[in-house]
Amino acid sequence: MRRALLLGGLAVLALALAALPFMSGNYLVRLATIAFMYVVLASSWNIIGGLAGYPSFASAAFFGLGAYGSAIVRAHAALPLAWCAGALTASLFALLIGPAILRLRGHYFAVASLVLAPVLRELVNGATDLTGGGMGLTLPGSTALSVDATARLYYAVMLAAAVGTVLFTILILSSRLGWALRCIEQNEDASTVLGVNTLTAKVAAFVASAAPAGLAGAIYATWIGYIDPTDVFDDLLSVKPIVMAFLGGVGTIAGPVFGAAIFVALEELVWRNVLNFHAGILGIIIVCLLVFIPGGLGSFRHAAARVRALASKQTNGTARVRSAA
Amino acid sequence: MLYVQVLVNGLLLGGLYACIAAGFSLVWGVLNVINILHGSFVVLGAYLAFFAYTALGIHPYLFAPIAALVLFGLGYAIQYTVVNRVIEAPVLVTMTATFGLALLLDNIMLVAFKADFRKINLVPPLGVVDVGKLVPGLNVVVPVDRLASMLFALLFVALLYLLLRRTAVGRAIVAVRMDRYAATLMGVDPTVIFALTFGIGAALAGAAGALLSPIFPISPLAATSYLGKAFVTCVLGGLGSVSGVLVGGLLLGVLESFGAIFLGPEHALTLSFSVLIIFLLFRPSGLMGKRGFV
């Protein structure tokens, strides 16, 4: 019954997503494309941050590398090749830096991952010949497609990336790597004793987290047509995926997806109404989310269940709730 | 002789870095919170000093204690009302929460003070001291404003040391840092100590901001740069000890100074963050080793 409901819901969602670009204006299509990009970022962060429980602030580094990787390749090659190059650049970087910083834990790992994006920003700023430095890079646009068709193309590509990232997460979760990451998340020393090669698993998770984030950056770069270091290595790109994952539920498959959808709506609401102070409002939203609903919106479901149990079984319900709590 | 000058420049910078990082290191050590707000506190201190000088004519060096006092109140309030609610949460939550607070404070400053770069131009300017005239053969010049800023910054760091070492509150802070629960059993209220510590951290940032206002341009966008200095200084010297901050700050100043000569100033950030990652990997306890409690 529940399975049928789930499948039915997914089918309706798929139909709605397929129909959207033909039923609505370009504004909604653009907003949806951003939402898909956020789904990719939140879900990919979830692999290292949620499944393995490592407080990574490296999303901006992956995103920016993906954007520059694709922008540089795009000058000589076709779009799909540029996207692959972006994902590959970010993964290679994760593979190189991962074995070093993943030996660190907790606060130290958080700081080490946080400084990656500023360093890359400066390096890209300095390598003027390759990256255009602070002037940024302008990507060749496609003249063959109309504005509407381009919007629909990127809608579809970003949607595919989002679905792909979610499926990728499911694949990881059901594999040996998923088990290893879950073990590491709960108790890293104990998982070493159990024979899990923790460093290999963590690096695999880091790379698996980098590839989709890099892909998102790559698609973004070709979509927007212009990138510069402060834009694609923005520290906010590291924090937003964390907030989205928290909003929906860290370490779950659906959590980051819902979180991204809600976050996009919130962010757009703020952007539309208070342009001058949007970062400040965003800050307030982030703080309120973490302070008031630390378990994410999913925690309301448990709260509701508890209230129902209390109402229906007044006599023995209380005892059950207490033991559950 | 150029190298002596570069070394002196680095040391002058390093004193300020030590003051910036002292509060950050204290908060990290005692509350176990990486306070992303810290850089914004420094910038706020600098702005307060700027307006005190341009509107009221109060000299930034005299204003530094006042900036510290104001920032202490702000830090105490922020910790008590917001940070305290997530203090037991994992690093991801506390860091993201302080990031949100930093977004808010930076945006408030951007709206209130605009994004223009400002700088205090002291009238009359303090000039430079030519060391070559005092010590024949040593051809080094020392800008007096930088020297004064550095000395005052070191004074604030020394005050922190005395506070932690000599006062009851200071001993309570150190006790909470060593073992929160044992301290509670000794009658120390950790909630109050956390708020006090956060306030002191903000106060040191505010003082550092006031002290660097005659030297560096002031802008809300500089917050992350000061935060980066605090990161590197802490990791270089070792976490949570005053001596570590001192060594880390001076070392970072000298490192940046020589880095600017050999690699060019545009690579200062890359250099210092590379050193940070290397230190995290090979010597996470910093140069001063041992988990020092002052």
Coordinates of C-alpha atoms in Angstrom, one line a residue:
Chain A
M1 CA 0.0 0.0 0.0
R2 CA 2.7 2.5 1.0
R3 CA 4.9 1.3 -1.8
A4 CA 2.0 1.9 -4.3
L5 CA 1.4 5.4 -2.8
L6 CA 5.1 6.2 -3.1
L7 CA 5.3 5.0 -6.7
G8 CA 2.1 6.9 -7.5
G9 CA 3.4 10.1 -6.0
L10 CA 6.7 9.7 -7.9
A11 CA 4.8 9.2 -11.1
V12 CA 2.7 12.4 -10.6
L13 CA 5.9 14.3 -9.7
A14 CA 7.6 13.1 -12.8
L15 CA 4.7 14.1 -15.0
A16 CA 4.5 17.5 -13.3
L17 CA 8.3 18.1 -13.8
A18 CA 8.1 17.0 -17.4
A19 CA 5.1 19.3 -18.1
L20 CA 6.5 22.4 -16.2
P21 CA 8.7 23.9 -18.9
F22 CA 5.9 23.7 -21.5
M23 CA 3.2 25.0 -19.2
S24 CA 4.9 28.0 -17.5
G25 CA 7.0 31.0 -18.2
N26 CA 10.8 31.2 -18.2
Y27 CA 10.9 32.6 -14.7
L28 CA 9.5 29.4 -13.1
V29 CA 11.7 27.3 -15.4
R30 CA 14.8 29.2 -14.2
L31 CA 13.7 28.9 -10.5
A32 CA 13.2 25.1 -11.0
T33 CA 16.6 24.8 -12.6
I34 CA 18.2 26.5 -9.6
A35 CA 16.2 24.2 -7.3
F36 CA 17.6 21.1 -9.2
M37 CA 21.1 22.6 -8.8
Y38 CA 20.6 22.9 -5.1
V39 CA 19.3 19.3 -4.9
V40 CA 22.6 18.2 -6.5
L41 CA 24.6 20.3 -4.1
A42 CA 22.7 19.2 -1.0
S43 CA 22.6 15.5 -1.9
S44 CA 26.2 15.4 -2.9
W45 CA 27.2 17.1 0.4
N46 CA 25.0 14.5 2.2
I47 CA 27.4 11.7 1.0
I48 CA 30.3 13.0 3.0
G49 CA 28.5 15.2 5.5
G50 CA 25.5 13.0 6.2
L51 CA 26.4 9.4 5.5
A52 CA 30.0 9.6 6.8
G53 CA 29.2 12.4 9.3
Y54 CA 32.3 14.5 8.3
P55 CA 31.6 18.3 8.7
S56 CA 32.7 19.2 5.2
F57 CA 32.6 22.9 4.0
A58 CA 34.2 22.0 0.7
S59 CA 31.2 22.2 -1.6
A60 CA 32.2 25.7 -2.9
A61 CA 35.6 24.3 -3.8
F62 CA 34.1 21.5 -5.8
F63 CA 31.5 23.7 -7.4
G64 CA 34.1 26.3 -8.5
L65 CA 36.5 23.7 -9.8
G66 CA 33.7 22.2 -11.8
A67 CA 32.7 25.5 -13.2
Y68 CA 36.3 26.4 -14.3
G69 CA 37.1 22.9 -15.5
S70 CA 34.1 23.0 -17.8
A71 CA 34.6 26.7 -18.9
I72 CA 38.2 26.0 -20.0
V73 CA 37.3 22.8 -21.9
R74 CA 34.2 24.4 -23.4
A75 CA 36.4 26.7 -25.4
H76 CA 37.6 23.7 -27.4
A77 CA 35.0 21.1 -27.0
A78 CA 31.2 20.3 -27.0
L79 CA 28.9 20.8 -24.1
P80 CA 28.7 17.2 -22.7
L81 CA 32.5 17.0 -22.8
A82 CA 32.8 20.2 -20.9
W83 CA 30.4 19.0 -18.2
C84 CA 32.3 15.7 -17.8
A85 CA 35.5 17.8 -17.5
G86 CA 34.0 19.8 -14.7
A87 CA 33.0 16.7 -12.7
L88 CA 36.3 15.1 -13.4
T89 CA 38.3 18.2 -12.2
A90 CA 36.4 18.3 -8.9
S91 CA 36.8 14.6 -8.4
L92 CA 40.5 14.6 -9.1
F93 CA 41.0 17.5 -6.7
A94 CA 39.0 15.5 -4.0
L95 CA 41.1 12.5 -4.7
L96 CA 44.4 14.5 -4.2
I97 CA 43.4 16.5 -1.2
G98 CA 41.1 13.9 0.4
P99 CA 43.8 11.5 1.8
A100 CA 45.4 14.5 3.5
I101 CA 42.6 16.3 5.1
L102 CA 40.4 13.3 5.8
R103 CA 42.9 12.2 8.5
L104 CA 41.7 15.1 10.5
R105 CA 38.5 15.0 12.5
G106 CA 35.8 17.3 13.9
H107 CA 36.8 21.0 14.1
Y108 CA 40.1 20.5 12.4
F109 CA 38.6 18.8 9.4
A110 CA 35.9 21.5 9.2
V111 CA 38.5 24.3 9.2
A112 CA 40.7 22.5 6.6
S113 CA 37.8 22.0 4.3
L114 CA 36.6 25.5 4.7
V115 CA 39.9 27.1 3.6
L116 CA 40.0 25.1 0.3
A117 CA 37.6 27.4 -1.5
P118 CA 39.5 30.7 -0.6
V119 CA 42.8 29.2 -1.6
L120 CA 41.4 28.0 -4.9
R121 CA 39.8 31.4 -5.4
E122 CA 43.2 33.1 -5.0
L123 CA 44.9 30.6 -7.2
V124 CA 42.4 31.1 -10.0
N125 CA 42.6 34.8 -9.5
G126 CA 46.4 34.6 -10.0
A127 CA 46.4 32.2 -13.0
T128 CA 45.3 35.0 -15.4
D129 CA 46.4 33.2 -18.6
L130 CA 44.3 30.1 -18.0
T131 CA 41.3 31.5 -16.1
G132 CA 41.1 35.2 -17.0
G133 CA 41.8 36.0 -13.3
G134 CA 39.5 38.5 -11.6
M135 CA 38.0 39.4 -15.0
G136 CA 36.3 36.0 -15.2
L137 CA 35.6 33.8 -18.2
T138 CA 32.9 34.3 -20.8
L139 CA 31.8 31.0 -22.3
P140 CA 30.7 30.7 -25.9
G141 CA 26.9 30.6 -26.1
S142 CA 25.0 28.4 -28.4
T143 CA 23.5 30.4 -31.3
A144 CA 21.5 27.6 -32.7
L145 CA 19.0 27.5 -29.9
S146 CA 16.4 30.1 -29.0
V147 CA 16.2 31.6 -25.5
D148 CA 13.2 29.4 -24.6
A149 CA 14.9 26.3 -25.9
T150 CA 18.1 27.0 -24.0
A151 CA 16.1 27.5 -20.8
R152 CA 14.4 24.1 -21.4
L153 CA 17.7 22.4 -22.2
Y154 CA 19.3 23.5 -18.9
Y155 CA 16.1 22.6 -17.0
A156 CA 16.3 19.1 -18.4
V157 CA 20.1 18.8 -17.9
M158 CA 20.0 20.0 -14.3
L159 CA 16.9 17.8 -13.6
A160 CA 18.9 14.8 -14.9
A161 CA 21.8 15.8 -12.7
A162 CA 19.6 16.0 -9.7
V163 CA 17.9 12.6 -10.3
G164 CA 21.3 11.1 -11.1
T165 CA 22.7 12.4 -7.8
V166 CA 19.8 11.0 -5.8
L167 CA 20.1 7.6 -7.5
F168 CA 23.9 7.7 -6.9
T169 CA 23.3 8.2 -3.2
I170 CA 20.8 5.3 -3.1
L171 CA 23.4 3.2 -4.9
I172 CA 26.1 4.1 -2.4
L173 CA 23.8 3.5 0.5
S174 CA 23.0 0.0 -0.7
S175 CA 26.6 -0.9 -1.4
R176 CA 29.5 -2.0 0.9
L177 CA 30.7 1.6 0.9
G178 CA 27.4 2.8 2.3
W179 CA 27.7 0.3 5.2
A180 CA 31.3 1.5 5.8
L181 CA 30.2 5.1 5.8
R182 CA 27.4 4.4 8.2
C183 CA 29.9 2.7 10.5
I184 CA 32.3 5.6 10.4
E185 CA 29.5 8.0 11.1
Q186 CA 28.6 6.2 14.3
N187 CA 32.0 5.3 15.6
E188 CA 35.1 5.5 13.5
D189 CA 37.4 3.7 15.8
A190 CA 35.0 0.8 16.2
S191 CA 34.7 0.5 12.5
T192 CA 38.4 0.2 12.1
V193 CA 38.3 -2.7 14.6
L194 CA 35.6 -4.2 12.4
G195 CA 38.0 -4.2 9.5
V196 CA 36.7 -1.2 7.6
N197 CA 39.4 0.6 5.8
T198 CA 38.2 4.0 7.0
L199 CA 40.5 6.3 5.1
T200 CA 39.7 4.6 1.7
A201 CA 36.0 4.7 2.5
K202 CA 36.2 8.4 3.5
V203 CA 38.2 9.3 0.4
A204 CA 35.7 7.4 -1.8
A205 CA 32.9 9.3 -0.1
F206 CA 34.7 12.6 -0.6
V207 CA 35.3 11.9 -4.3
A208 CA 31.7 10.7 -4.7
S209 CA 30.6 14.0 -3.1
A210 CA 32.9 16.1 -5.3
A211 CA 31.8 14.6 -8.7
P212 CA 28.1 15.8 -8.6
A213 CA 29.0 19.1 -7.0
G214 CA 31.6 19.7 -9.8
L215 CA 29.0 18.6 -12.4
A216 CA 26.6 21.2 -11.0
G217 CA 29.3 23.9 -11.2
A218 CA 30.0 22.8 -14.8
I219 CA 26.4 23.0 -15.9
Y220 CA 26.0 26.3 -14.1
A221 CA 29.0 27.8 -15.9
T222 CA 27.7 26.8 -19.4
W223 CA 24.1 27.9 -18.4
I224 CA 25.0 31.3 -17.1
G225 CA 27.7 31.9 -19.7
Y226 CA 30.0 33.9 -17.4
I227 CA 31.9 32.9 -14.3
D228 CA 34.4 34.7 -12.0
P229 CA 36.3 33.5 -8.9
T230 CA 34.2 35.3 -6.3
D231 CA 31.0 34.0 -7.8
V232 CA 31.7 30.3 -8.1
F233 CA 34.0 29.9 -5.1
D234 CA 31.5 31.8 -2.9
D235 CA 31.7 30.5 0.7
L236 CA 27.9 30.5 0.8
L237 CA 27.9 27.6 -1.7
S238 CA 29.6 25.6 1.1
V239 CA 27.0 26.6 3.7
K240 CA 23.8 26.4 1.8
P241 CA 23.9 22.7 1.1
I242 CA 24.5 22.1 4.8
V243 CA 21.5 24.2 5.7
M244 CA 19.3 22.4 3.1
A245 CA 20.4 19.0 4.3
F246 CA 19.6 20.1 7.9
L247 CA 16.2 21.4 6.8
G248 CA 15.2 18.1 5.3
G249 CA 17.1 15.7 7.4
V250 CA 20.8 14.9 7.4
G251 CA 21.8 11.4 6.3
T252 CA 18.5 10.5 4.6
I253 CA 17.9 10.2 0.8
A254 CA 14.8 12.4 0.6
G255 CA 15.9 14.9 3.2
P256 CA 18.3 17.0 1.1
V257 CA 15.8 17.0 -1.8
F258 CA 13.0 18.4 0.3
G259 CA 15.4 20.7 2.0
A260 CA 16.6 22.1 -1.3
A261 CA 13.1 22.7 -2.5
I262 CA 12.0 24.6 0.6
F263 CA 15.3 26.5 0.7
V264 CA 14.9 27.7 -2.9
A265 CA 11.4 28.9 -2.1
L266 CA 12.6 30.8 1.1
E267 CA 15.6 32.3 -0.8
E268 CA 13.5 33.5 -3.7
L269 CA 11.0 35.0 -1.3
V270 CA 13.8 36.9 0.4
W271 CA 15.5 38.0 -2.9
R272 CA 12.2 39.3 -4.3
N273 CA 11.2 41.3 -1.3
V274 CA 14.4 42.6 0.4
L275 CA 17.2 42.9 -2.2
N276 CA 19.4 45.1 -0.1
F277 CA 19.3 43.0 3.0
H278 CA 18.9 39.5 1.6
A279 CA 22.1 38.2 3.0
G280 CA 21.1 39.4 6.5
I281 CA 17.7 37.7 6.2
L282 CA 19.4 34.6 5.0
G283 CA 21.6 34.7 8.1
I284 CA 18.5 35.0 10.3
I285 CA 16.8 32.1 8.6
I286 CA 19.9 29.9 9.0
V287 CA 20.3 30.7 12.7
C288 CA 16.5 30.2 13.3
L289 CA 16.6 26.8 11.5
L290 CA 19.5 25.6 13.5
V291 CA 18.3 26.9 16.9
F292 CA 14.6 26.0 16.7
I293 CA 14.4 22.9 14.5
P294 CA 17.8 21.2 14.8
G295 CA 16.4 17.9 13.7
G296 CA 15.0 19.3 10.4
L297 CA 11.4 19.4 9.3
G298 CA 11.3 15.6 9.6
S299 CA 11.3 16.0 13.4
F300 CA 7.8 17.4 13.2
R301 CA 6.5 14.1 11.9
H302 CA 7.8 12.4 15.1
A303 CA 6.3 15.2 17.2
A304 CA 3.0 14.8 15.4
A305 CA 3.1 11.0 15.9
R306 CA 3.7 11.5 19.6
V307 CA 0.8 13.9 20.0
R308 CA -1.5 11.4 18.2
A309 CA -0.3 8.6 20.4
L310 CA -1.0 10.8 23.4
A311 CA -4.5 11.6 22.3
S312 CA -5.6 8.1 21.2
K313 CA -4.2 6.1 24.1
Q314 CA -4.6 8.3 27.1
T315 CA -4.1 5.4 29.5
N316 CA -1.0 3.6 28.3
G317 CA 0.1 6.1 25.7
T318 CA 2.0 8.2 28.1
A319 CA 4.2 5.4 29.2
R320 CA 5.0 4.5 25.6
V321 CA 5.8 8.1 24.6
R322 CA 8.1 8.3 27.6
S323 CA 10.0 5.2 26.7
A324 CA 10.2 6.4 23.1
A325 CA 11.5 9.7 24.2
Chain B
M1 CA 69.5 44.9 5.3
L2 CA 66.3 44.5 3.3
Y3 CA 65.6 41.2 5.2
V4 CA 65.9 42.9 8.6
Q5 CA 63.3 45.5 7.4
V6 CA 61.0 42.7 6.2
L7 CA 61.4 40.9 9.5
V8 CA 60.5 44.1 11.4
N9 CA 57.5 44.6 9.2
G10 CA 56.4 41.1 9.9
L11 CA 56.8 41.4 13.6
L12 CA 54.8 44.6 13.6
L13 CA 52.0 42.9 11.8
G14 CA 52.3 39.8 14.0
G15 CA 51.4 41.6 17.2
L16 CA 48.1 42.6 15.7
Y17 CA 47.5 39.1 14.4
A18 CA 48.1 37.8 17.9
C19 CA 45.5 40.2 19.3
I20 CA 43.0 39.2 16.6
A21 CA 43.5 35.5 17.2
A22 CA 43.6 35.6 21.0
G23 CA 39.8 35.9 21.4
F24 CA 39.2 33.4 18.6
S25 CA 41.5 30.9 20.3
L26 CA 39.9 31.4 23.7
V27 CA 36.4 30.8 22.3
W28 CA 37.5 27.8 20.4
G29 CA 39.3 26.3 23.4
V30 CA 36.6 27.0 26.1
L31 CA 33.3 26.8 24.2
N32 CA 34.6 24.4 21.5
V33 CA 33.0 26.7 19.0
I34 CA 34.7 27.9 15.8
N35 CA 33.4 31.4 15.8
I36 CA 32.9 32.6 12.2
L37 CA 31.6 35.9 13.6
H38 CA 35.1 36.8 14.9
G39 CA 36.2 38.6 11.7
S40 CA 33.1 40.7 11.7
F41 CA 33.7 41.7 15.3
V42 CA 37.1 43.0 14.2
V43 CA 35.6 45.0 11.4
L44 CA 32.9 46.4 13.8
G45 CA 35.6 47.5 16.2
A46 CA 37.4 49.3 13.4
Y47 CA 34.2 51.1 12.3
L48 CA 33.5 52.2 15.8
A49 CA 37.0 53.6 16.1
F50 CA 36.6 55.3 12.7
F51 CA 33.4 57.1 13.7
A52 CA 34.8 57.9 17.2
Y53 CA 37.8 59.6 15.5
T54 CA 36.0 61.4 12.7
A55 CA 32.9 62.5 14.7
L56 CA 34.2 62.9 18.3
G57 CA 38.0 63.2 17.7
I58 CA 38.8 60.3 20.1
H59 CA 42.2 58.8 19.2
P60 CA 41.9 55.2 18.1
Y61 CA 44.5 54.0 20.6
L62 CA 42.4 55.6 23.4
F63 CA 39.3 54.3 21.9
A64 CA 40.4 50.6 21.8
P65 CA 39.3 49.9 25.4
I66 CA 35.9 51.5 24.7
A67 CA 35.6 49.4 21.6
A68 CA 36.5 46.3 23.7
L69 CA 33.8 47.2 26.2
V70 CA 31.1 47.7 23.5
L71 CA 32.0 44.5 21.8
F72 CA 32.1 42.6 25.1
G73 CA 28.4 43.6 25.6
L74 CA 27.5 42.5 22.1
G75 CA 29.4 39.2 22.4
Y76 CA 27.9 38.4 25.8
A77 CA 24.4 39.1 24.4
I78 CA 24.9 37.0 21.3
Q79 CA 26.3 34.1 23.2
Y80 CA 23.6 34.2 25.8
T81 CA 20.7 34.5 23.4
V82 CA 21.8 32.5 20.4
V83 CA 25.0 30.5 20.5
N84 CA 24.2 29.1 23.9
R85 CA 21.2 27.2 22.4
V86 CA 23.4 25.2 20.1
I87 CA 26.5 24.9 22.3
E88 CA 26.1 21.2 22.8
A89 CA 25.5 20.5 19.1
P90 CA 28.2 19.1 16.7
V91 CA 30.7 21.4 15.1
L92 CA 28.7 21.5 11.9
V93 CA 25.8 23.2 13.6
T94 CA 27.8 25.7 15.7
M95 CA 29.9 26.7 12.7
T96 CA 26.9 27.1 10.4
A97 CA 25.0 29.0 13.0
T98 CA 27.9 31.5 13.6
F99 CA 28.2 31.7 9.8
G100 CA 24.6 32.8 9.7
L101 CA 25.2 35.4 12.4
A102 CA 28.2 36.7 10.4
L103 CA 26.1 37.0 7.3
L104 CA 23.6 39.1 9.4
L105 CA 26.2 41.3 11.0
D106 CA 28.2 41.9 7.8
N107 CA 25.0 42.8 6.0
I108 CA 24.0 45.2 8.7
M109 CA 27.4 46.9 8.5
L110 CA 27.2 47.0 4.7
V111 CA 23.8 48.8 4.9
A112 CA 24.8 51.1 7.7
F113 CA 28.3 52.0 6.7
K114 CA 28.3 51.3 2.9
A115 CA 30.9 49.3 1.1
D116 CA 33.4 52.2 0.6
F117 CA 36.9 51.6 1.9
R118 CA 37.6 54.0 4.8
K119 CA 40.7 54.7 6.7
I120 CA 41.7 56.8 9.6
N121 CA 44.3 59.4 8.7
L122 CA 45.8 60.5 11.9
V123 CA 46.3 64.3 12.2
P124 CA 49.2 64.9 12.7
P125 CA 50.6 61.7 11.2
L126 CA 52.9 59.8 13.6
G127 CA 55.7 59.5 11.0
V128 CA 58.5 57.0 11.1
V129 CA 61.5 56.3 13.3
D130 CA 64.8 55.8 11.5
V131 CA 66.6 53.2 13.5
G132 CA 69.7 53.9 11.5
K133 CA 70.1 57.2 13.4
L134 CA 70.0 55.5 16.8
V135 CA 72.0 52.4 16.0
P136 CA 74.6 53.2 13.3
G137 CA 74.7 50.6 10.6
L138 CA 71.2 49.3 11.1
N139 CA 69.3 50.7 8.2
V140 CA 65.7 50.1 9.3
V141 CA 62.7 52.3 9.5
V142 CA 59.8 51.7 11.8
P143 CA 56.4 53.4 11.2
V144 CA 55.3 54.8 14.5
D145 CA 51.6 54.1 14.0
R146 CA 52.3 50.4 13.3
L147 CA 54.6 50.2 16.3
A148 CA 52.1 51.7 18.6
S149 CA 49.3 49.5 17.3
M150 CA 51.5 46.4 17.8
L151 CA 52.5 47.4 21.4
F152 CA 48.9 48.1 22.4
A153 CA 47.8 44.9 20.8
L154 CA 50.4 43.0 22.8
L155 CA 49.2 44.9 25.9
F156 CA 45.7 43.5 25.4
V157 CA 47.1 40.0 24.9
A158 CA 49.0 40.5 28.2
L159 CA 45.9 41.6 29.9
L160 CA 44.1 38.5 28.8
Y161 CA 47.0 36.4 30.2
L162 CA 46.7 38.2 33.6
L163 CA 43.0 37.9 33.6
L164 CA 43.1 34.1 33.0
R165 CA 46.0 33.7 35.4
R166 CA 45.3 36.0 38.3
T167 CA 41.5 36.5 38.6
A168 CA 38.8 34.3 40.0
V169 CA 36.8 34.6 36.7
G170 CA 39.9 33.7 34.7
R171 CA 40.6 30.6 36.8
A172 CA 36.9 29.6 36.3
I173 CA 37.3 30.0 32.6
V174 CA 40.3 27.8 32.6
A175 CA 38.6 25.3 34.8
V176 CA 35.6 25.1 32.4
R177 CA 38.0 24.7 29.5
M178 CA 39.7 21.7 31.3
D179 CA 36.6 20.0 32.4
R180 CA 33.2 21.5 32.2
Y181 CA 31.5 19.0 34.5
A182 CA 34.1 19.1 37.2
A183 CA 34.0 22.9 37.1
T184 CA 30.2 22.7 37.6
L185 CA 30.7 20.6 40.7
M186 CA 33.0 23.2 42.0
G187 CA 30.2 25.8 41.9
V188 CA 31.1 27.3 38.5
D189 CA 28.1 28.1 36.3
P190 CA 29.3 27.1 32.8
T191 CA 26.5 29.1 31.1
V192 CA 27.7 32.4 32.6
I193 CA 31.3 31.4 31.9
F194 CA 30.5 30.6 28.3
A195 CA 28.8 34.0 27.8
L196 CA 31.7 35.8 29.6
T197 CA 34.3 34.0 27.4
F198 CA 32.5 34.8 24.2
G199 CA 32.2 38.4 25.4
I200 CA 36.0 38.6 26.1
G201 CA 36.7 37.0 22.7
A202 CA 34.6 39.7 21.1
A203 CA 36.2 42.4 23.2
L204 CA 39.7 41.4 22.0
A205 CA 38.4 41.4 18.4
G206 CA 37.0 44.9 18.9
A207 CA 40.2 46.2 20.5
A208 CA 42.2 44.7 17.6
G209 CA 39.8 46.3 15.1
A210 CA 40.3 49.8 16.7
L211 CA 44.0 49.3 16.8
L212 CA 44.3 48.4 13.1
S213 CA 41.9 51.1 11.9
P214 CA 44.8 53.7 11.4
I215 CA 46.8 51.1 9.4
F216 CA 44.4 49.1 7.2
P217 CA 41.4 50.2 5.1
I218 CA 38.1 49.4 6.8
S219 CA 35.4 47.6 4.9
P220 CA 32.7 45.0 5.7
L221 CA 34.3 42.8 3.1
A222 CA 37.5 42.5 5.2
A223 CA 35.8 40.3 7.8
T224 CA 36.7 36.9 6.2
S225 CA 40.3 38.0 5.7
Y226 CA 40.7 38.7 9.5
L227 CA 38.9 35.4 10.3
G228 CA 41.5 33.7 8.1
K229 CA 44.3 35.3 10.1
A230 CA 42.7 34.0 13.3
F231 CA 42.5 30.5 11.9
V232 CA 46.1 30.3 10.8
T233 CA 47.5 32.0 13.9
C234 CA 45.6 29.5 16.2
V235 CA 46.8 26.5 14.3
L236 CA 50.4 27.7 14.0
G237 CA 50.8 28.4 17.7
G238 CA 48.5 25.8 19.2
L239 CA 45.0 26.1 20.4
G240 CA 43.7 27.8 23.5
S241 CA 46.9 29.2 25.1
V242 CA 48.0 32.8 25.2
S243 CA 51.7 31.9 24.5
G244 CA 50.5 29.9 21.4
V245 CA 48.6 32.8 20.0
L246 CA 51.6 35.1 20.5
V247 CA 54.0 32.7 18.8
G248 CA 51.5 32.0 16.0
G249 CA 50.7 35.6 15.4
L250 CA 54.3 36.8 15.2
L251 CA 55.2 33.8 13.0
L252 CA 52.3 34.5 10.6
G253 CA 53.3 38.1 10.4
V254 CA 56.9 37.3 9.5
L255 CA 55.7 34.5 7.1
E256 CA 53.4 36.9 5.2
S257 CA 56.1 39.5 5.1
F258 CA 58.7 37.3 3.6
G259 CA 56.1 35.6 1.4
A260 CA 55.2 39.0 -0.1
I261 CA 58.9 39.5 -1.0
F262 CA 59.6 36.1 -2.5
L263 CA 56.3 35.1 -4.0
G264 CA 54.5 38.4 -4.4
P265 CA 51.7 39.8 -2.1
E266 CA 48.9 38.2 -4.1
H267 CA 49.9 34.8 -2.8
A268 CA 49.8 35.7 0.9
L269 CA 46.5 33.9 1.4
T270 CA 47.6 30.8 -0.5
L271 CA 50.8 30.6 1.5
S272 CA 49.3 31.0 4.9
F273 CA 46.5 28.5 4.2
S274 CA 48.9 26.0 2.8
V275 CA 50.9 26.4 6.0
L276 CA 47.7 25.9 7.9
I277 CA 46.9 22.6 6.2
I278 CA 50.5 21.4 6.6
F279 CA 50.4 22.2 10.3
L280 CA 47.0 20.5 10.7
L281 CA 48.4 17.4 9.2
F282 CA 51.8 17.2 10.8
R283 CA 51.5 19.1 14.0
P284 CA 47.9 19.7 14.9
S285 CA 48.8 20.8 18.4
G286 CA 50.8 23.7 17.0
L287 CA 54.3 24.9 17.7
M288 CA 53.8 25.4 21.4
G289 CA 52.7 21.7 21.7
K290 CA 50.9 20.4 24.8
R291 CA 47.3 21.4 25.4
G292 CA 48.4 24.5 27.3
F293 CA 45.9 26.0 29.8
V294 CA 47.6 29.4 30.0

